[in-house]
Amino acid sequence: MPSFGKHPKGPKHGEGAPEEFNLEQMEKETEEMLKLRYLNRENAQFERTKGGFVSLRIGEEFYPRVHVIRMFPFSDPTKYISIRTPDEHSKEIGVIEDMKQVSDETAKMLNEQLNLRYFTPVIQKVINIKDEYGYAYFDVVTDRGACRFTINIGGHSVVHLSETRILISDIDENRFEIPDVTVLSAKELKMLDLFL
């Protein structure tokens, strides 16, 4: 039975009390996070690792493995490429403003990493879509071959990138693209009607 009017006992002074708030340290960390460092052929050296990843050296700093991420994957795929640490709390190391600002060899290496991360087969033909219990089961032909996948109808599985271009993400976070829905047949459009 709840007891009203009584205040719960808090920790005694110096005993289990939260650490003192350090405003100066927090401001320094925030400033560090907001600082944008641009990477280019003059200040950054990218190399392939034995495991097929990419390492980065900037002056005295060395990162044995980095993640390569597009900030604008659909509207500007060759600009504003974020280079980050691969850990769970990924930290941005720097940004390549334009792929033209790195050597051709570096651009090729980074594009290989981006192609792995943003692997998005293009749907060329919709054979069948069956929906039941909140899921849609797609049977399609892509530019990489025939494929079957499942999406969650209630989620944000279908994103309209433009009036005619859509991106579909399945329950395993694989992405599929229909660049132009207007080239599909009337039968295919009818099957997709729920998502358009």
JSON list of C-alpha atoms in Angstrom, two decimals:
[
{"chain": "A", "resi": 1, "resn": "MET", "atom": "CA", "xyz": [0.00, 0.00, 0.00]},
{"chain": "A", "resi": 2, "resn": "PRO", "atom": "CA", "xyz": [1.51, 3.38, -1.00]},
{"chain": "A", "resi": 3, "resn": "SER", "atom": "CA", "xyz": [2.38, 5.74, 1.86]},
{"chain": "A", "resi": 4, "resn": "PHE", "atom": "CA", "xyz": [1.46, 9.34, 1.05]},
{"chain": "A", "resi": 5, "resn": "GLY", "atom": "CA", "xyz": [3.23, 12.34, 2.56]},
{"chain": "A", "resi": 6, "resn": "LYS", "atom": "CA", "xyz": [6.53, 10.55, 3.11]},
{"chain": "A", "resi": 7, "resn": "HIS", "atom": "CA", "xyz": [9.61, 11.57, 1.15]},
{"chain": "A", "resi": 8, "resn": "PRO", "atom": "CA", "xyz": [11.87, 8.78, -0.09]},
{"chain": "A", "resi": 9, "resn": "LYS", "atom": "CA", "xyz": [15.28, 8.78, 1.49]},
{"chain": "A", "resi": 10, "resn": "GLY", "atom": "CA", "xyz": [17.95, 10.00, -0.94]},
{"chain": "A", "resi": 11, "resn": "PRO", "atom": "CA", "xyz": [21.63, 9.13, -0.78]},
{"chain": "A", "resi": 12, "resn": "LYS", "atom": "CA", "xyz": [23.59, 10.74, 2.03]},
{"chain": "A", "resi": 13, "resn": "HIS", "atom": "CA", "xyz": [26.04, 13.49, 1.06]},
{"chain": "A", "resi": 14, "resn": "GLY", "atom": "CA", "xyz": [29.11, 11.89, -0.54]},
{"chain": "A", "resi": 15, "resn": "GLU", "atom": "CA", "xyz": [27.49, 8.44, -0.54]},
{"chain": "A", "resi": 16, "resn": "GLY", "atom": "CA", "xyz": [26.30, 7.28, -3.97]},
{"chain": "A", "resi": 17, "resn": "ALA", "atom": "CA", "xyz": [25.55, 10.88, -5.00]},
{"chain": "A", "resi": 18, "resn": "PRO", "atom": "CA", "xyz": [25.70, 11.59, -8.74]},
{"chain": "A", "resi": 19, "resn": "GLU", "atom": "CA", "xyz": [29.00, 12.89, -10.05]},
{"chain": "A", "resi": 20, "resn": "GLU", "atom": "CA", "xyz": [29.35, 16.67, -10.01]},
{"chain": "A", "resi": 21, "resn": "PHE", "atom": "CA", "xyz": [28.25, 18.27, -13.27]},
{"chain": "A", "resi": 22, "resn": "ASN", "atom": "CA", "xyz": [31.27, 19.56, -15.14]},
{"chain": "A", "resi": 23, "resn": "LEU", "atom": "CA", "xyz": [30.06, 22.31, -17.49]},
{"chain": "A", "resi": 24, "resn": "GLU", "atom": "CA", "xyz": [33.53, 23.11, -18.79]},
{"chain": "A", "resi": 25, "resn": "GLN", "atom": "CA", "xyz": [34.18, 19.50, -19.80]},
{"chain": "A", "resi": 26, "resn": "MET", "atom": "CA", "xyz": [30.74, 19.20, -21.41]},
{"chain": "A", "resi": 27, "resn": "GLU", "atom": "CA", "xyz": [31.31, 22.40, -23.44]},
{"chain": "A", "resi": 28, "resn": "LYS", "atom": "CA", "xyz": [34.70, 21.09, -24.57]},
{"chain": "A", "resi": 29, "resn": "GLU", "atom": "CA", "xyz": [33.19, 17.74, -25.66]},
{"chain": "A", "resi": 30, "resn": "THR", "atom": "CA", "xyz": [30.32, 19.51, -27.47]},
{"chain": "A", "resi": 31, "resn": "GLU", "atom": "CA", "xyz": [32.77, 21.83, -29.27]},
{"chain": "A", "resi": 32, "resn": "GLU", "atom": "CA", "xyz": [34.83, 18.78, -30.29]},
{"chain": "A", "resi": 33, "resn": "MET", "atom": "CA", "xyz": [31.71, 17.02, -31.65]},
{"chain": "A", "resi": 34, "resn": "LEU", "atom": "CA", "xyz": [30.58, 20.06, -33.63]},
{"chain": "A", "resi": 35, "resn": "LYS", "atom": "CA", "xyz": [34.01, 20.71, -35.14]},
{"chain": "A", "resi": 36, "resn": "LEU", "atom": "CA", "xyz": [33.95, 19.65, -38.79]},
{"chain": "A", "resi": 37, "resn": "ARG", "atom": "CA", "xyz": [37.21, 18.43, -40.27]},
{"chain": "A", "resi": 38, "resn": "TYR", "atom": "CA", "xyz": [37.46, 18.20, -44.04]},
{"chain": "A", "resi": 39, "resn": "LEU", "atom": "CA", "xyz": [39.59, 15.42, -45.48]},
{"chain": "A", "resi": 40, "resn": "ASN", "atom": "CA", "xyz": [41.37, 15.57, -48.83]},
{"chain": "A", "resi": 41, "resn": "ARG", "atom": "CA", "xyz": [44.45, 14.26, -50.66]},
{"chain": "A", "resi": 42, "resn": "GLU", "atom": "CA", "xyz": [46.72, 16.70, -48.75]},
{"chain": "A", "resi": 43, "resn": "ASN", "atom": "CA", "xyz": [45.81, 15.75, -45.17]},
{"chain": "A", "resi": 44, "resn": "ALA", "atom": "CA", "xyz": [44.41, 12.19, -45.31]},
{"chain": "A", "resi": 45, "resn": "GLN", "atom": "CA", "xyz": [45.99, 8.91, -46.36]},
{"chain": "A", "resi": 46, "resn": "PHE", "atom": "CA", "xyz": [43.62, 5.99, -46.94]},
{"chain": "A", "resi": 47, "resn": "GLU", "atom": "CA", "xyz": [44.90, 2.43, -47.41]},
{"chain": "A", "resi": 48, "resn": "ARG", "atom": "CA", "xyz": [43.37, -1.01, -47.90]},
{"chain": "A", "resi": 49, "resn": "THR", "atom": "CA", "xyz": [43.75, -3.42, -45.00]},
{"chain": "A", "resi": 50, "resn": "LYS", "atom": "CA", "xyz": [44.46, -7.16, -45.31]},
{"chain": "A", "resi": 51, "resn": "GLY", "atom": "CA", "xyz": [40.87, -7.89, -44.24]},
{"chain": "A", "resi": 52, "resn": "GLY", "atom": "CA", "xyz": [39.41, -5.88, -47.11]},
{"chain": "A", "resi": 53, "resn": "PHE", "atom": "CA", "xyz": [38.61, -2.78, -45.06]},
{"chain": "A", "resi": 54, "resn": "VAL", "atom": "CA", "xyz": [40.05, 0.75, -45.19]},
{"chain": "A", "resi": 55, "resn": "SER", "atom": "CA", "xyz": [42.43, 2.41, -42.74]},
{"chain": "A", "resi": 56, "resn": "LEU", "atom": "CA", "xyz": [43.10, 6.14, -42.35]},
{"chain": "A", "resi": 57, "resn": "ARG", "atom": "CA", "xyz": [46.11, 8.19, -41.28]},
{"chain": "A", "resi": 58, "resn": "ILE", "atom": "CA", "xyz": [45.81, 11.93, -40.56]},
{"chain": "A", "resi": 59, "resn": "GLY", "atom": "CA", "xyz": [49.13, 13.31, -39.32]},
{"chain": "A", "resi": 60, "resn": "GLU", "atom": "CA", "xyz": [49.87, 11.47, -36.06]},
{"chain": "A", "resi": 61, "resn": "GLU", "atom": "CA", "xyz": [46.38, 9.94, -35.85]},
{"chain": "A", "resi": 62, "resn": "PHE", "atom": "CA", "xyz": [45.89, 6.41, -37.18]},
{"chain": "A", "resi": 63, "resn": "TYR", "atom": "CA", "xyz": [42.59, 4.54, -37.53]},
{"chain": "A", "resi": 64, "resn": "PRO", "atom": "CA", "xyz": [43.13, 0.85, -38.43]},
{"chain": "A", "resi": 65, "resn": "ARG", "atom": "CA", "xyz": [39.57, 0.63, -39.77]},
{"chain": "A", "resi": 66, "resn": "VAL", "atom": "CA", "xyz": [37.00, 3.25, -40.75]},
{"chain": "A", "resi": 67, "resn": "HIS", "atom": "CA", "xyz": [33.39, 3.29, -41.92]},
{"chain": "A", "resi": 68, "resn": "VAL", "atom": "CA", "xyz": [32.51, 5.22, -45.08]},
{"chain": "A", "resi": 69, "resn": "ILE", "atom": "CA", "xyz": [29.00, 6.74, -45.08]},
{"chain": "A", "resi": 70, "resn": "ARG", "atom": "CA", "xyz": [27.14, 8.97, -47.51]},
{"chain": "A", "resi": 71, "resn": "MET", "atom": "CA", "xyz": [25.43, 11.94, -45.87]},
{"chain": "A", "resi": 72, "resn": "PHE", "atom": "CA", "xyz": [23.11, 12.36, -48.88]},
{"chain": "A", "resi": 73, "resn": "PRO", "atom": "CA", "xyz": [23.00, 8.86, -50.41]},
{"chain": "A", "resi": 74, "resn": "PHE", "atom": "CA", "xyz": [20.31, 9.58, -53.00]},
{"chain": "A", "resi": 75, "resn": "SER", "atom": "CA", "xyz": [20.54, 13.30, -53.78]},
{"chain": "A", "resi": 76, "resn": "ASP", "atom": "CA", "xyz": [24.37, 13.70, -53.71]},
{"chain": "A", "resi": 77, "resn": "PRO", "atom": "CA", "xyz": [26.14, 10.30, -53.64]},
{"chain": "A", "resi": 78, "resn": "THR", "atom": "CA", "xyz": [29.64, 11.64, -54.45]},
{"chain": "A", "resi": 79, "resn": "LYS", "atom": "CA", "xyz": [29.65, 14.58, -52.02]},
{"chain": "A", "resi": 80, "resn": "TYR", "atom": "CA", "xyz": [29.84, 14.88, -48.23]},
{"chain": "A", "resi": 81, "resn": "ILE", "atom": "CA", "xyz": [31.23, 11.45, -47.45]},
{"chain": "A", "resi": 82, "resn": "SER", "atom": "CA", "xyz": [31.48, 10.94, -43.70]},
{"chain": "A", "resi": 83, "resn": "ILE", "atom": "CA", "xyz": [34.45, 8.93, -42.40]},
{"chain": "A", "resi": 84, "resn": "ARG", "atom": "CA", "xyz": [33.69, 7.40, -38.98]},
{"chain": "A", "resi": 85, "resn": "THR", "atom": "CA", "xyz": [35.07, 5.04, -36.38]},
{"chain": "A", "resi": 86, "resn": "PRO", "atom": "CA", "xyz": [33.56, 1.55, -36.67]},
{"chain": "A", "resi": 87, "resn": "ASP", "atom": "CA", "xyz": [32.61, 1.12, -33.01]},
{"chain": "A", "resi": 88, "resn": "GLU", "atom": "CA", "xyz": [29.09, 1.08, -31.56]},
{"chain": "A", "resi": 89, "resn": "HIS", "atom": "CA", "xyz": [29.23, 4.79, -30.60]},
{"chain": "A", "resi": 90, "resn": "SER", "atom": "CA", "xyz": [30.58, 5.76, -34.02]},
{"chain": "A", "resi": 91, "resn": "LYS", "atom": "CA", "xyz": [32.45, 9.07, -33.98]},
{"chain": "A", "resi": 92, "resn": "GLU", "atom": "CA", "xyz": [32.96, 11.18, -37.07]},
{"chain": "A", "resi": 93, "resn": "ILE", "atom": "CA", "xyz": [36.64, 11.58, -37.91]},
{"chain": "A", "resi": 94, "resn": "GLY", "atom": "CA", "xyz": [36.11, 13.89, -40.87]},
{"chain": "A", "resi": 95, "resn": "VAL", "atom": "CA", "xyz": [34.21, 14.59, -44.08]},
{"chain": "A", "resi": 96, "resn": "ILE", "atom": "CA", "xyz": [35.25, 14.40, -47.73]},
{"chain": "A", "resi": 97, "resn": "GLU", "atom": "CA", "xyz": [33.39, 17.33, -49.24]},
{"chain": "A", "resi": 98, "resn": "ASP", "atom": "CA", "xyz": [33.68, 15.94, -52.78]},
{"chain": "A", "resi": 99, "resn": "MET", "atom": "CA", "xyz": [35.21, 12.70, -54.09]},
{"chain": "A", "resi": 100, "resn": "LYS", "atom": "CA", "xyz": [37.15, 14.85, -56.59]},
{"chain": "A", "resi": 101, "resn": "GLN", "atom": "CA", "xyz": [39.25, 16.08, -53.65]},
{"chain": "A", "resi": 102, "resn": "VAL", "atom": "CA", "xyz": [40.90, 12.66, -53.17]},
{"chain": "A", "resi": 103, "resn": "SER", "atom": "CA", "xyz": [43.08, 10.65, -55.56]},
{"chain": "A", "resi": 104, "resn": "ASP", "atom": "CA", "xyz": [41.48, 8.33, -58.12]},
{"chain": "A", "resi": 105, "resn": "GLU", "atom": "CA", "xyz": [42.86, 5.31, -56.23]},
{"chain": "A", "resi": 106, "resn": "THR", "atom": "CA", "xyz": [41.37, 6.55, -52.94]},
{"chain": "A", "resi": 107, "resn": "ALA", "atom": "CA", "xyz": [38.01, 7.31, -54.62]},
{"chain": "A", "resi": 108, "resn": "LYS", "atom": "CA", "xyz": [37.97, 3.77, -56.07]},
{"chain": "A", "resi": 109, "resn": "MET", "atom": "CA", "xyz": [38.75, 2.25, -52.64]},
{"chain": "A", "resi": 110, "resn": "LEU", "atom": "CA", "xyz": [36.07, 4.33, -50.87]},
{"chain": "A", "resi": 111, "resn": "ASN", "atom": "CA", "xyz": [33.49, 3.58, -53.60]},
{"chain": "A", "resi": 112, "resn": "GLU", "atom": "CA", "xyz": [34.06, -0.14, -53.07]},
{"chain": "A", "resi": 113, "resn": "GLN", "atom": "CA", "xyz": [33.15, 0.32, -49.39]},
{"chain": "A", "resi": 114, "resn": "LEU", "atom": "CA", "xyz": [30.13, 2.47, -50.29]},
{"chain": "A", "resi": 115, "resn": "ASN", "atom": "CA", "xyz": [28.88, -0.09, -52.83]},
{"chain": "A", "resi": 116, "resn": "LEU", "atom": "CA", "xyz": [28.96, -2.76, -50.13]},
{"chain": "A", "resi": 117, "resn": "ARG", "atom": "CA", "xyz": [27.11, -0.54, -47.65]},
{"chain": "A", "resi": 118, "resn": "TYR", "atom": "CA", "xyz": [24.54, 0.78, -50.13]},
{"chain": "A", "resi": 119, "resn": "PHE", "atom": "CA", "xyz": [23.92, -2.38, -52.14]},
{"chain": "A", "resi": 120, "resn": "THR", "atom": "CA", "xyz": [20.48, -1.68, -53.61]},
{"chain": "A", "resi": 121, "resn": "PRO", "atom": "CA", "xyz": [19.18, -4.03, -56.34]},
{"chain": "A", "resi": 122, "resn": "VAL", "atom": "CA", "xyz": [16.85, -2.38, -58.86]},
{"chain": "A", "resi": 123, "resn": "ILE", "atom": "CA", "xyz": [13.43, -4.03, -59.22]},
{"chain": "A", "resi": 124, "resn": "GLN", "atom": "CA", "xyz": [12.75, -4.53, -62.94]},
{"chain": "A", "resi": 125, "resn": "LYS", "atom": "CA", "xyz": [9.61, -6.67, -62.74]},
{"chain": "A", "resi": 126, "resn": "VAL", "atom": "CA", "xyz": [7.03, -7.37, -60.04]},
{"chain": "A", "resi": 127, "resn": "ILE", "atom": "CA", "xyz": [5.80, -10.97, -60.34]},
{"chain": "A", "resi": 128, "resn": "ASN", "atom": "CA", "xyz": [3.60, -11.11, -57.23]},
{"chain": "A", "resi": 129, "resn": "ILE", "atom": "CA", "xyz": [2.86, -9.31, -53.96]},
{"chain": "A", "resi": 130, "resn": "LYS", "atom": "CA", "xyz": [0.89, -11.13, -51.29]},
{"chain": "A", "resi": 131, "resn": "ASP", "atom": "CA", "xyz": [-0.10, -9.39, -48.06]},
{"chain": "A", "resi": 132, "resn": "GLU", "atom": "CA", "xyz": [-1.26, -11.00, -44.84]},
{"chain": "A", "resi": 133, "resn": "TYR", "atom": "CA", "xyz": [-1.06, -10.32, -41.10]},
{"chain": "A", "resi": 134, "resn": "GLY", "atom": "CA", "xyz": [0.64, -6.94, -41.56]},
{"chain": "A", "resi": 135, "resn": "TYR", "atom": "CA", "xyz": [3.38, -8.19, -43.88]},
{"chain": "A", "resi": 136, "resn": "ALA", "atom": "CA", "xyz": [3.78, -8.04, -47.67]},
{"chain": "A", "resi": 137, "resn": "TYR", "atom": "CA", "xyz": [5.62, -10.82, -49.47]},
{"chain": "A", "resi": 138, "resn": "PHE", "atom": "CA", "xyz": [7.31, -9.66, -52.67]},
{"chain": "A", "resi": 139, "resn": "ASP", "atom": "CA", "xyz": [8.32, -11.90, -55.57]},
{"chain": "A", "resi": 140, "resn": "VAL", "atom": "CA", "xyz": [10.35, -9.77, -58.01]},
{"chain": "A", "resi": 141, "resn": "VAL", "atom": "CA", "xyz": [13.06, -9.76, -60.67]},
{"chain": "A", "resi": 142, "resn": "THR", "atom": "CA", "xyz": [15.93, -7.35, -60.03]},
{"chain": "A", "resi": 143, "resn": "ASP", "atom": "CA", "xyz": [19.03, -6.34, -61.99]},
{"chain": "A", "resi": 144, "resn": "ARG", "atom": "CA", "xyz": [20.80, -8.94, -59.78]},
{"chain": "A", "resi": 145, "resn": "GLY", "atom": "CA", "xyz": [18.34, -11.76, -60.48]},
{"chain": "A", "resi": 146, "resn": "ALA", "atom": "CA", "xyz": [15.06, -13.13, -59.08]},
{"chain": "A", "resi": 147, "resn": "CYS", "atom": "CA", "xyz": [14.39, -12.33, -55.45]},
{"chain": "A", "resi": 148, "resn": "ARG", "atom": "CA", "xyz": [11.78, -12.81, -52.72]},
{"chain": "A", "resi": 149, "resn": "PHE", "atom": "CA", "xyz": [11.59, -10.59, -49.67]},
{"chain": "A", "resi": 150, "resn": "THR", "atom": "CA", "xyz": [9.19, -9.52, -46.93]},
{"chain": "A", "resi": 151, "resn": "ILE", "atom": "CA", "xyz": [8.32, -6.05, -45.66]},
{"chain": "A", "resi": 152, "resn": "ASN", "atom": "CA", "xyz": [6.38, -4.78, -42.65]},
{"chain": "A", "resi": 153, "resn": "ILE", "atom": "CA", "xyz": [3.34, -2.95, -44.03]},
{"chain": "A", "resi": 154, "resn": "GLY", "atom": "CA", "xyz": [2.86, -0.85, -40.88]},
{"chain": "A", "resi": 155, "resn": "GLY", "atom": "CA", "xyz": [6.44, 0.45, -40.77]},
{"chain": "A", "resi": 156, "resn": "HIS", "atom": "CA", "xyz": [8.28, 2.91, -42.97]},
{"chain": "A", "resi": 157, "resn": "SER", "atom": "CA", "xyz": [9.29, 0.21, -45.43]},
{"chain": "A", "resi": 158, "resn": "VAL", "atom": "CA", "xyz": [8.42, 2.16, -48.57]},
{"chain": "A", "resi": 159, "resn": "VAL", "atom": "CA", "xyz": [9.95, 5.62, -49.01]},
{"chain": "A", "resi": 160, "resn": "HIS", "atom": "CA", "xyz": [9.09, 7.92, -51.93]},
{"chain": "A", "resi": 161, "resn": "LEU", "atom": "CA", "xyz": [12.34, 9.49, -53.12]},
{"chain": "A", "resi": 162, "resn": "SER", "atom": "CA", "xyz": [10.44, 11.39, -55.83]},
{"chain": "A", "resi": 163, "resn": "GLU", "atom": "CA", "xyz": [7.02, 11.18, -57.49]},
{"chain": "A", "resi": 164, "resn": "THR", "atom": "CA", "xyz": [8.12, 8.14, -59.49]},
{"chain": "A", "resi": 165, "resn": "ARG", "atom": "CA", "xyz": [11.08, 6.70, -57.56]},
{"chain": "A", "resi": 166, "resn": "ILE", "atom": "CA", "xyz": [10.62, 4.48, -54.50]},
{"chain": "A", "resi": 167, "resn": "LEU", "atom": "CA", "xyz": [12.92, 2.72, -52.07]},
{"chain": "A", "resi": 168, "resn": "ILE", "atom": "CA", "xyz": [11.73, -0.46, -50.33]},
{"chain": "A", "resi": 169, "resn": "SER", "atom": "CA", "xyz": [13.40, -1.84, -47.18]},
{"chain": "A", "resi": 170, "resn": "ASP", "atom": "CA", "xyz": [12.69, -5.41, -46.15]},
{"chain": "A", "resi": 171, "resn": "ILE", "atom": "CA", "xyz": [12.51, -6.82, -42.61]},
{"chain": "A", "resi": 172, "resn": "ASP", "atom": "CA", "xyz": [16.25, -7.66, -42.77]},
{"chain": "A", "resi": 173, "resn": "GLU", "atom": "CA", "xyz": [17.09, -4.03, -43.73]},
{"chain": "A", "resi": 174, "resn": "ASN", "atom": "CA", "xyz": [18.00, -4.92, -47.33]},
{"chain": "A", "resi": 175, "resn": "ARG", "atom": "CA", "xyz": [17.10, -2.14, -49.77]},
{"chain": "A", "resi": 176, "resn": "PHE", "atom": "CA", "xyz": [15.46, -2.39, -53.19]},
{"chain": "A", "resi": 177, "resn": "GLU", "atom": "CA", "xyz": [14.75, 0.43, -55.60]},
{"chain": "A", "resi": 178, "resn": "ILE", "atom": "CA", "xyz": [12.18, 1.10, -58.29]},
{"chain": "A", "resi": 179, "resn": "PRO", "atom": "CA", "xyz": [13.71, 4.07, -60.16]},
{"chain": "A", "resi": 180, "resn": "ASP", "atom": "CA", "xyz": [10.55, 4.84, -62.16]},
{"chain": "A", "resi": 181, "resn": "VAL", "atom": "CA", "xyz": [7.18, 3.27, -61.35]},
{"chain": "A", "resi": 182, "resn": "THR", "atom": "CA", "xyz": [5.69, 4.65, -64.59]},
{"chain": "A", "resi": 183, "resn": "VAL", "atom": "CA", "xyz": [7.59, 2.05, -66.65]},
{"chain": "A", "resi": 184, "resn": "LEU", "atom": "CA", "xyz": [5.82, -0.80, -64.84]},
{"chain": "A", "resi": 185, "resn": "SER", "atom": "CA", "xyz": [2.79, -2.52, -66.39]},
{"chain": "A", "resi": 186, "resn": "ALA", "atom": "CA", "xyz": [-0.79, -1.80, -65.25]},
{"chain": "A", "resi": 187, "resn": "LYS", "atom": "CA", "xyz": [-0.86, -5.25, -63.57]},
{"chain": "A", "resi": 188, "resn": "GLU", "atom": "CA", "xyz": [2.36, -4.50, -61.64]},
{"chain": "A", "resi": 189, "resn": "LEU", "atom": "CA", "xyz": [1.09, -1.06, -60.59]},
{"chain": "A", "resi": 190, "resn": "LYS", "atom": "CA", "xyz": [-2.14, -2.63, -59.30]},
{"chain": "A", "resi": 191, "resn": "MET", "atom": "CA", "xyz": [-0.09, -5.01, -57.09]},
{"chain": "A", "resi": 192, "resn": "LEU", "atom": "CA", "xyz": [1.94, -2.02, -55.82]},
{"chain": "A", "resi": 193, "resn": "ASP", "atom": "CA", "xyz": [-1.15, 0.16, -55.35]},
{"chain": "A", "resi": 194, "resn": "LEU", "atom": "CA", "xyz": [-1.09, -0.23, -51.56]},
{"chain": "A", "resi": 195, "resn": "PHE", "atom": "CA", "xyz": [2.39, 1.34, -51.42]},
{"chain": "A", "resi": 196, "resn": "LEU", "atom": "CA", "xyz": [2.11, 4.13, -54.00]}
]
